[in-house]
Amino acid sequence: DVKVTQSSRYLVKRTGEKVFLECVQDMDHENMFWYRQDPGLGLRLIYFSYDVKMKEKGDIPEGYSVSREKKERFSLILESASTNQTSMYLCASRFASSYEQYFGPGTRLTVT
Amino acid sequence: GEDVEQSLFLSVREGDSSVINCTYTDSSSTYLYWYKQEPGAGLQLLTYIFSNMDMKQDQRLTVLLNKKDKHLSLRIADTQTGDSAIYFCAESMDSSYKLIFGSGTRLLVRP
């Protein structure tokens, strides 16, 4: 079974804090993704990594950065958290040759 | 630009059929997907259809694609309470990474 895990299910941070969201997959997938999910907006792609140390901006990268030092791990970084980054964050991964993305359970981040 | 639209809410009785609809704007979409999100969980791929197909059936699920109208539907036969979830329609232009998601349809199945 493919497993995509995220470091926290719930997180509460203060405005201005640096926030790290971690995602780990155990299937040797090349591609990894970070999305945010907001009611009425569906999922929007923040960043994408097609392999180790490779990254590409998605549709809403502002205020975020990412790190992919190892194939199994993809980190999303909020350099200075703001209240408008309160959201559900979903990580996904897949083989480069496949259409199917496997999702983690999500991290609900609240910035106060 | 790319856009995928769904109605936000659907309520059905247990045992009835559910039909969730989706429209998309990008005529070059080649893959169309249905994902399911149960409460507190990530998304799970339910089924997909290639743009050269009109219909795909998989057990209780039937996907219909009308390319002319850019309309995709998911029919769930004999809907069960365990089918209560949010259903997302998504499209991509090829097997590339970029999925464009709709806003999701919350399906509520009443006993």
Short mmCIF file of C-alpha atoms in Angstrom, two decimals:
data_model
loop_
_atom_site.label_atom_id
_atom_site.label_comp_id
_atom_site.label_asym_id
_atom_site.label_seq_id
_atom_site.Cartn_x
_atom_site.Cartn_y
_atom_site.Cartn_z
CA ASP A 1 0.00 0.00 0.00
CA VAL A 2 1.21 3.46 -0.86
CA LYS A 3 1.65 5.59 2.19
CA VAL A 4 1.94 9.36 2.24
CA THR A 5 2.30 10.75 5.74
CA GLN A 6 2.26 14.32 6.97
CA SER A 7 4.00 15.38 10.14
CA SER A 8 0.99 16.93 11.88
CA ARG A 9 -2.78 16.67 11.52
CA TYR A 10 -3.39 19.97 13.32
CA LEU A 11 -1.08 22.90 13.85
CA VAL A 12 -1.61 26.30 15.44
CA LYS A 13 0.98 29.02 14.83
CA ARG A 14 1.26 32.73 15.45
CA THR A 15 1.56 35.41 12.79
CA GLY A 16 5.18 35.90 11.78
CA GLU A 17 6.38 32.45 12.86
CA LYS A 18 8.33 30.23 10.50
CA VAL A 19 6.36 27.05 9.85
CA PHE A 20 7.56 23.72 8.47
CA LEU A 21 5.15 21.14 7.08
CA GLU A 22 6.71 17.78 6.35
CA CYS A 23 5.57 15.09 3.95
CA VAL A 24 7.05 11.62 3.56
CA GLN A 25 6.18 8.92 1.01
CA ASP A 26 7.38 5.34 1.04
CA MET A 27 6.89 4.33 -2.60
CA ASP A 28 9.99 5.82 -4.23
CA HIS A 29 7.83 8.27 -6.17
CA GLU A 30 9.70 10.84 -8.22
CA ASN A 31 7.04 13.55 -8.12
CA MET A 32 5.71 15.26 -5.00
CA PHE A 33 3.19 18.07 -4.59
CA TRP A 34 1.88 20.53 -2.05
CA TYR A 35 -1.69 21.80 -2.30
CA ARG A 36 -3.86 23.94 -0.13
CA GLN A 37 -7.56 23.24 0.18
CA ASP A 38 -10.05 25.99 1.00
CA PRO A 39 -13.86 25.73 1.09
CA GLY A 40 -15.41 26.59 -2.24
CA LEU A 41 -12.00 26.79 -3.97
CA GLY A 42 -11.04 23.14 -4.24
CA LEU A 43 -7.34 22.30 -4.26
CA ARG A 44 -4.76 24.73 -5.52
CA LEU A 45 -1.19 23.72 -6.32
CA ILE A 46 1.45 25.58 -4.32
CA TYR A 47 4.65 23.83 -5.41
CA PHE A 48 5.68 20.73 -7.24
CA SER A 49 8.92 18.71 -7.18
CA TYR A 50 9.66 16.37 -10.03
CA ASP A 51 12.75 14.88 -8.39
CA VAL A 52 15.29 15.44 -5.65
CA LYS A 53 16.41 19.06 -5.43
CA MET A 54 14.03 19.95 -8.29
CA LYS A 55 11.09 22.25 -7.72
CA GLU A 56 8.62 24.20 -9.73
CA LYS A 57 6.10 26.87 -8.72
CA GLY A 58 2.45 25.99 -8.87
CA ASP A 59 -0.47 28.39 -9.08
CA ILE A 60 -0.11 30.07 -5.67
CA PRO A 61 3.56 29.97 -4.55
CA GLU A 62 3.66 33.41 -2.92
CA GLY A 63 4.54 33.25 0.75
CA TYR A 64 5.79 29.67 0.51
CA SER A 65 9.00 27.83 -0.26
CA VAL A 66 9.85 24.14 -0.48
CA SER A 67 12.75 21.78 0.06
CA ARG A 68 13.41 18.33 -1.41
CA GLU A 69 16.77 17.05 -0.19
CA LYS A 70 15.76 13.39 -0.18
CA LYS A 71 13.47 11.55 -2.56
CA GLU A 72 11.00 10.49 0.10
CA ARG A 73 10.60 13.85 1.83
CA PHE A 74 9.09 17.12 0.62
CA SER A 75 8.86 20.07 2.99
CA LEU A 76 6.68 23.14 2.71
CA ILE A 77 7.96 26.24 4.47
CA LEU A 78 6.02 29.33 5.45
CA GLU A 79 8.78 31.88 6.05
CA SER A 80 6.54 34.26 7.99
CA ALA A 81 3.08 32.85 8.61
CA SER A 82 0.11 35.11 8.00
CA THR A 83 -3.56 34.67 8.87
CA ASN A 84 -4.48 34.21 5.20
CA GLN A 85 -2.39 31.05 5.20
CA THR A 86 -4.84 29.38 7.56
CA SER A 87 -5.92 26.39 5.51
CA MET A 88 -5.80 22.64 5.00
CA TYR A 89 -2.50 21.59 3.39
CA LEU A 90 -2.36 18.38 1.40
CA CYS A 91 0.73 16.59 0.15
CA ALA A 92 0.65 14.13 -2.75
CA SER A 93 3.12 11.97 -4.64
CA ARG A 94 3.22 9.83 -7.76
CA PHE A 95 5.52 8.03 -10.18
CA ALA A 96 6.57 10.35 -12.99
CA SER A 97 5.07 7.97 -15.57
CA SER A 98 1.72 7.63 -13.78
CA TYR A 99 -1.41 9.78 -13.76
CA GLU A 100 -2.46 8.81 -10.23
CA GLN A 101 -1.50 11.04 -7.33
CA TYR A 102 -1.60 9.59 -3.81
CA PHE A 103 -2.57 12.00 -1.08
CA GLY A 104 -1.63 12.34 2.56
CA PRO A 105 -4.30 12.96 5.23
CA GLY A 106 -3.67 16.69 5.36
CA THR A 107 -2.48 19.22 7.92
CA ARG A 108 -4.98 21.76 9.16
CA LEU A 109 -2.97 24.89 9.90
CA THR A 110 -4.40 27.78 11.88
CA VAL A 111 -2.44 31.03 12.03
CA THR A 112 -3.58 33.40 14.78
CA GLY B 1 -8.15 29.87 -18.86
CA GLU B 2 -8.60 26.57 -17.17
CA ASP B 3 -11.61 26.22 -14.94
CA VAL B 4 -13.53 23.31 -13.45
CA GLU B 5 -16.94 23.86 -11.90
CA GLN B 6 -19.12 21.70 -9.69
CA SER B 7 -22.21 22.24 -7.62
CA LEU B 8 -21.38 22.43 -3.94
CA PHE B 9 -23.91 20.09 -2.37
CA LEU B 10 -26.03 17.03 -3.13
CA SER B 11 -28.33 15.12 -0.81
CA VAL B 12 -29.81 11.69 -1.66
CA ARG B 13 -31.57 8.86 0.14
CA GLU B 14 -29.75 5.63 0.82
CA GLY B 15 -30.35 3.19 -2.03
CA ASP B 16 -31.02 5.91 -4.62
CA SER B 17 -28.60 6.83 -7.40
CA SER B 18 -26.44 9.92 -7.05
CA VAL B 19 -25.29 11.99 -10.00
CA ILE B 20 -22.51 14.51 -9.48
CA ASN B 21 -21.85 16.88 -12.34
CA CYS B 22 -18.79 18.80 -13.46
CA THR B 23 -18.04 21.20 -16.31
CA TYR B 24 -14.62 22.17 -17.55
CA THR B 25 -13.41 24.79 -19.98
CA ASP B 26 -10.15 23.44 -21.39
CA SER B 27 -10.96 21.54 -24.56
CA SER B 28 -7.41 20.14 -24.67
CA SER B 29 -7.98 18.17 -21.46
CA THR B 30 -7.13 14.57 -22.10
CA TYR B 31 -7.56 13.04 -18.65
CA LEU B 32 -10.53 13.61 -16.36
CA TYR B 33 -10.68 12.28 -12.84
CA TRP B 34 -12.98 11.80 -9.90
CA TYR B 35 -11.45 11.92 -6.43
CA LYS B 36 -13.22 11.20 -3.13
CA GLN B 37 -12.37 12.83 0.19
CA GLU B 38 -13.81 11.28 3.33
CA PRO B 39 -13.95 13.38 6.52
CA GLY B 40 -10.50 13.96 7.99
CA ALA B 41 -8.73 12.19 5.14
CA GLY B 42 -6.80 13.03 2.01
CA LEU B 43 -8.09 12.51 -1.51
CA GLN B 44 -8.44 9.08 -3.05
CA LEU B 45 -8.64 8.50 -6.80
CA LEU B 46 -11.99 6.86 -7.54
CA THR B 47 -11.87 6.62 -11.29
CA TYR B 48 -10.66 8.42 -14.39
CA ILE B 49 -11.58 8.62 -18.06
CA PHE B 50 -9.59 9.47 -21.15
CA SER B 51 -11.03 12.09 -23.44
CA ASN B 52 -11.43 9.61 -26.29
CA MET B 53 -14.00 7.69 -24.23
CA ASP B 54 -17.67 8.49 -23.68
CA MET B 55 -18.34 6.24 -20.76
CA LYS B 56 -16.58 4.14 -18.19
CA GLN B 57 -18.18 1.77 -15.71
CA ASP B 58 -16.57 0.37 -12.60
CA GLN B 59 -18.89 -1.57 -10.29
CA ARG B 60 -21.33 0.99 -8.82
CA LEU B 61 -19.62 3.92 -10.55
CA THR B 62 -20.42 5.18 -14.04
CA VAL B 63 -18.57 8.09 -15.58
CA LEU B 64 -20.08 9.87 -18.57
CA LEU B 65 -18.14 12.34 -20.69
CA ASN B 66 -19.73 14.75 -23.15
CA LYS B 67 -16.78 16.37 -24.90
CA LYS B 68 -18.91 18.66 -26.99
CA ASP B 69 -20.47 20.26 -23.91
CA LYS B 70 -17.33 19.75 -21.76
CA HIS B 71 -19.46 17.98 -19.19
CA LEU B 72 -18.43 15.12 -16.93
CA SER B 73 -20.68 13.23 -14.54
CA LEU B 74 -20.23 10.57 -11.90
CA ARG B 75 -23.17 8.30 -11.16
CA ILE B 76 -23.12 6.20 -8.01
CA ALA B 77 -25.69 3.41 -8.06
CA ASP B 78 -27.33 2.18 -4.84
CA THR B 79 -25.76 4.98 -2.81
CA GLN B 80 -24.74 3.98 0.70
CA THR B 81 -24.09 6.06 3.82
CA GLY B 82 -20.40 5.23 3.39
CA ASP B 83 -20.48 7.18 0.13
CA SER B 84 -21.00 10.42 2.06
CA ALA B 85 -17.92 12.47 1.25
CA ILE B 86 -16.67 15.34 -0.89
CA TYR B 87 -16.19 14.44 -4.55
CA PHE B 88 -13.72 16.39 -6.66
CA CYS B 89 -13.62 16.50 -10.41
CA ALA B 90 -10.16 17.21 -11.91
CA GLU B 91 -8.65 17.53 -15.34
CA SER B 92 -5.20 17.44 -16.86
CA MET B 93 -3.95 18.04 -20.38
CA ASP B 94 -1.90 14.90 -20.50
CA SER B 95 -0.30 12.74 -17.87
CA SER B 96 1.58 15.87 -16.80
CA TYR B 97 1.71 16.82 -13.20
CA LYS B 98 -0.79 19.61 -13.29
CA LEU B 99 -4.25 18.71 -12.09
CA ILE B 100 -6.95 21.38 -12.12
CA PHE B 101 -9.52 20.64 -9.43
CA GLY B 102 -13.11 21.71 -9.09
CA SER B 103 -14.35 23.09 -5.79
CA GLY B 104 -15.81 19.74 -4.73
CA THR B 105 -19.37 18.47 -4.26
CA ARG B 106 -20.37 17.41 -0.77
CA LEU B 107 -22.58 14.32 -1.01
CA LEU B 108 -24.82 13.61 1.95
CA VAL B 109 -26.58 10.23 2.03
CA ARG B 110 -29.66 10.17 4.26
CA PRO B 111 -30.71 6.87 5.83
#
